[in-house]
Short mmCIF file of C-alpha atoms in Angstrom, two decimals:
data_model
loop_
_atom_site.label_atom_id
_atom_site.label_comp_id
_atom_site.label_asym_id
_atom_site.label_seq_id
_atom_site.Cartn_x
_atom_site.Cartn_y
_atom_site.Cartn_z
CA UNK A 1 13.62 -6.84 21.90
CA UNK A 2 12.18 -10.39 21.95
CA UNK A 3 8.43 -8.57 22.06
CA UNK A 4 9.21 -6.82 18.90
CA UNK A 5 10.19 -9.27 17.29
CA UNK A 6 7.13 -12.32 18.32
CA UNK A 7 4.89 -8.96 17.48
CA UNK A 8 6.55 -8.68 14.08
CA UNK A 9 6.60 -12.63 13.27
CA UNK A 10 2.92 -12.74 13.78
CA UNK A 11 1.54 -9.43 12.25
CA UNK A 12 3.79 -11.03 9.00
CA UNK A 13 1.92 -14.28 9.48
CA UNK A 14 -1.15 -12.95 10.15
CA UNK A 15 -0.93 -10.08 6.98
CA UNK A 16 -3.41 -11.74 4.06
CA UNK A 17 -5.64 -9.23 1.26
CA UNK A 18 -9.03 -8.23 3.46
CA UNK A 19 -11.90 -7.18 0.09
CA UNK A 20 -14.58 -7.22 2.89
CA UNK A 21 -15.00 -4.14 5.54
CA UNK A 22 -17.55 -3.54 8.27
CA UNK A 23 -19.52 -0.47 7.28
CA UNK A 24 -20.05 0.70 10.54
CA UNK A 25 -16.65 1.21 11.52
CA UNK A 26 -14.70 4.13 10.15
CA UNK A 27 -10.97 4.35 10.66
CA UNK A 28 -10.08 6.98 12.69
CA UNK A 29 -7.49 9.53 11.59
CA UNK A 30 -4.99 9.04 14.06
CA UNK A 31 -4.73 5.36 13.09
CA UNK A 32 -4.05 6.59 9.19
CA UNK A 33 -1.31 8.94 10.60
CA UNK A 34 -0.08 5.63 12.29
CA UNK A 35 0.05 4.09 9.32
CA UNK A 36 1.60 6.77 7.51
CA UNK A 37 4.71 6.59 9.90
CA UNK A 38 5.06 3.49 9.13
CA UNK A 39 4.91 3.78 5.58
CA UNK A 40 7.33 6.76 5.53
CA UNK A 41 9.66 4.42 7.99
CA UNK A 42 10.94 2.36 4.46
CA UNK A 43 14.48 2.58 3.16
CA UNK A 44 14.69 4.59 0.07
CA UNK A 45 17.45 5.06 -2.69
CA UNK A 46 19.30 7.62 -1.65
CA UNK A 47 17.01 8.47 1.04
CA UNK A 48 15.32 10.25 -1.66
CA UNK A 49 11.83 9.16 -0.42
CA UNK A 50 10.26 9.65 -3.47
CA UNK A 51 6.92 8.85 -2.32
CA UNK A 52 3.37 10.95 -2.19
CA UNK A 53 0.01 9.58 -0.32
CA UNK A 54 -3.39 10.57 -1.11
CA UNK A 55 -5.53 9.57 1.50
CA UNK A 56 -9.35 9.27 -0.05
CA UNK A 57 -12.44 9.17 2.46
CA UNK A 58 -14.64 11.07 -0.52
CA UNK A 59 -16.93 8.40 -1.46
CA UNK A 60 -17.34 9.84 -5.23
CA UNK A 61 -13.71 9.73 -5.38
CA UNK A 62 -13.45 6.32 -4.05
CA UNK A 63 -15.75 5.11 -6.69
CA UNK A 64 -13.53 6.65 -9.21
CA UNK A 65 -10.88 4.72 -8.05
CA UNK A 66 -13.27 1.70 -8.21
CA UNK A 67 -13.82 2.50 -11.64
CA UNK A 68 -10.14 2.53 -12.13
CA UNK A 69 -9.26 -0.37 -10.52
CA UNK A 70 -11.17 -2.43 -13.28
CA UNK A 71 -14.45 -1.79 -11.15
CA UNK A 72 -12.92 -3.50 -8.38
CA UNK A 73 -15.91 -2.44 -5.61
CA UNK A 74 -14.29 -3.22 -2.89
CA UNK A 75 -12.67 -0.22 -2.49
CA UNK A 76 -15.63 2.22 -2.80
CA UNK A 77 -16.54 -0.20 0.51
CA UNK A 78 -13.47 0.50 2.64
CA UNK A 79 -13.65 3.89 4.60
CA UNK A 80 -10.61 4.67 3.69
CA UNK A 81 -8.33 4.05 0.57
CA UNK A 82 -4.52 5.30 0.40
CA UNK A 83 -3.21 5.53 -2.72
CA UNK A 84 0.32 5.67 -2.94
CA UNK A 85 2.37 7.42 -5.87
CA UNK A 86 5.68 7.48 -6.45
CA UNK A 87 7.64 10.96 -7.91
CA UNK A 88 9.68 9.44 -10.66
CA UNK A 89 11.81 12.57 -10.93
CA UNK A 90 12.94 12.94 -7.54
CA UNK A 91 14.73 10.06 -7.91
CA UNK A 92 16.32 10.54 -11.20
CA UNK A 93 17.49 13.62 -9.43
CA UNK A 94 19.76 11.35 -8.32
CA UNK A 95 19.87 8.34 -9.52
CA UNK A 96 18.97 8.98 -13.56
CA UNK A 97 16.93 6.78 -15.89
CA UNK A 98 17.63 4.13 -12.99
CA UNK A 99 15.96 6.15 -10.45
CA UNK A 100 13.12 6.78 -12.75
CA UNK A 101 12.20 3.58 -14.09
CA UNK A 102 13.40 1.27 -11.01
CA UNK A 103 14.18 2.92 -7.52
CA UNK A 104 11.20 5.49 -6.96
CA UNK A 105 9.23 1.84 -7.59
CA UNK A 106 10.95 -0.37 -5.21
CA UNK A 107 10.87 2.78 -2.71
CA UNK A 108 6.94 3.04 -2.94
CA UNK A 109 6.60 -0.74 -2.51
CA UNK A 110 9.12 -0.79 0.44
CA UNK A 111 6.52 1.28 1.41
CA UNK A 112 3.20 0.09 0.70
CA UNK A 113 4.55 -3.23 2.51
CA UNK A 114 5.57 -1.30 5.70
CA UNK A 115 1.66 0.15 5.52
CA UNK A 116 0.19 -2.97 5.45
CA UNK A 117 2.20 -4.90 8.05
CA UNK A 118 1.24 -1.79 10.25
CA UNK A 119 -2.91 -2.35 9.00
CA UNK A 120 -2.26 -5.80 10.49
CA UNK A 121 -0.59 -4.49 13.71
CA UNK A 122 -4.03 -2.05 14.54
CA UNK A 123 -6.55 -4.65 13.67
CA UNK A 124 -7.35 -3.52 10.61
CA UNK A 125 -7.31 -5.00 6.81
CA UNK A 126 -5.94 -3.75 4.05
CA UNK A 127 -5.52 -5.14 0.50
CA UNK A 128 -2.72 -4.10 -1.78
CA UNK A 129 -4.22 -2.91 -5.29
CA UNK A 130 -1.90 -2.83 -8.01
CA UNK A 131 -4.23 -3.57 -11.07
CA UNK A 132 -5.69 -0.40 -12.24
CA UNK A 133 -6.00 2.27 -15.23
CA UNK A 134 -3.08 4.96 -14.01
CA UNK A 135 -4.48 7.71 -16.21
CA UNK A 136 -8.27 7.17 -14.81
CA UNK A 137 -6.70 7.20 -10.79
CA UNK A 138 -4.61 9.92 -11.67
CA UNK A 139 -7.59 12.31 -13.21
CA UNK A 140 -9.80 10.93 -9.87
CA UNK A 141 -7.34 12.05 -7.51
CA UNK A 142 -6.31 15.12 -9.79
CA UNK A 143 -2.35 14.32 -9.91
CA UNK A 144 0.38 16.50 -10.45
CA UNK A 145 1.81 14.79 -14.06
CA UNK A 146 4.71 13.99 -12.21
CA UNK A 147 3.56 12.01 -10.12
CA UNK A 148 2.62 8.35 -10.96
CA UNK A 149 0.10 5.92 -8.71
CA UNK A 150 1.30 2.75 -8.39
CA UNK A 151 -0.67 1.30 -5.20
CA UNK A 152 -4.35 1.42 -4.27
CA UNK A 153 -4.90 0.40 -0.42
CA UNK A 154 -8.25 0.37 0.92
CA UNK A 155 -8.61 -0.04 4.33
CA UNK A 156 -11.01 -0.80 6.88
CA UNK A 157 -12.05 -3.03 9.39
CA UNK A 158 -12.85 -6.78 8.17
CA UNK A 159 -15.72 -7.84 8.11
CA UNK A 160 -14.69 -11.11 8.28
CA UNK A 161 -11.56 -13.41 9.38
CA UNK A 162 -9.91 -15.86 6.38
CA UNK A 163 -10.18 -19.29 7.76
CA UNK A 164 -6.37 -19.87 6.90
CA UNK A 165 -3.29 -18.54 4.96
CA UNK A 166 -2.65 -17.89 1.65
CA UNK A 167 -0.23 -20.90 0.58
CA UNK A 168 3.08 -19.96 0.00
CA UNK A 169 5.33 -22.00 -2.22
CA UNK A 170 8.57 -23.84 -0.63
CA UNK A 171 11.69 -21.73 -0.31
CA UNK A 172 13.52 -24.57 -1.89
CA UNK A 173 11.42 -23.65 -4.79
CA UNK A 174 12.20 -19.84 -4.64
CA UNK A 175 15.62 -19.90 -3.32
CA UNK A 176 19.14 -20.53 -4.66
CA UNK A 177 22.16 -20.83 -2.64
CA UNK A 178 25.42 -19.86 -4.57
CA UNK A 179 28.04 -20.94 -1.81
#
């Protein structure tokens, strides 16, 4: 257990937003599967897993994404983008108007966040894209209406290494203690 555990501490540590992706390296599809076990691995309301991944290699495609994403390039550059949408319905199946407005997105983002701690974990980067036109990703990737994207994730190799992490403010800044 202690393995899983230092492994965990520093693929959370070392987890930062990678824009930049070697060219020359694609990601092979076994890896993606990889990381779609992981994702799928997140708790869900209800176990209702109301997520959907599209998993773009099509370069126009990717560019439409771009596009989407407030011509955010980087992710035309990344040999492989996973969008992630959520099915708003499957948990108001459940759950009602609270399962469509607030647990189908804290499922996806459970997640997205499992995805990208496993990106980390294979060595590659990933960067968590959550500014973007929904109606322009959802004609690119050709979406069922109910479904709704609410994470971009390109991912690739790095082409480069940060020099440090992003700053974090002080959990006695974030954190109260009601005793």
């Amino acid at each position: 257990m202690g393995r899983r555990t230092v492994d965990f501490w520093q693929a959370l540590e070392a987890r930062h937003s990678v824009r930049a992706f070697d060219r020359e390296r694609d990601v092979p599809p076994g890896m993606v599967t990889r990381l779609l076990e992981a994702a799928i691995r997140a708790p869900s309301a209800g176990n209702c897993q109301p997520w959907q991944f599209y998993i773009v290699r099509n370069q126009e495609t990717k560019r439409a994404l771009a596009q989407a994403a407030l011509n955010q390039r980087f992710l035309s550059e990344a040999p492989v983008v996973v969008v992630v949408c959520g099915d708003q319905e499957r948990s108001a199946s459940r759950y009602g108007d609270r399962g469509r407005h607030l647990y189908y997105l804290q499922d996806t983002a459970a997640a997205t966040q499992n995805l990208l701690l496993a990106v980390v974990a294979l060595g590659l980067g990933a960067c968590w894209v959550g500014a973007f036109d929904e109606e322009a990703a959802a004609r690119a990737l050709d979406l069922d209406p109910q479904l709704r994207p609410v994470a971009m994730i390109p991912i690739g190799y790095p082409a480069e290494r940060p020099s440090s992490g992003t700053e974090r403010l002080p959990l006695d800044v974030v954190t109260k203690t009601i005793a």
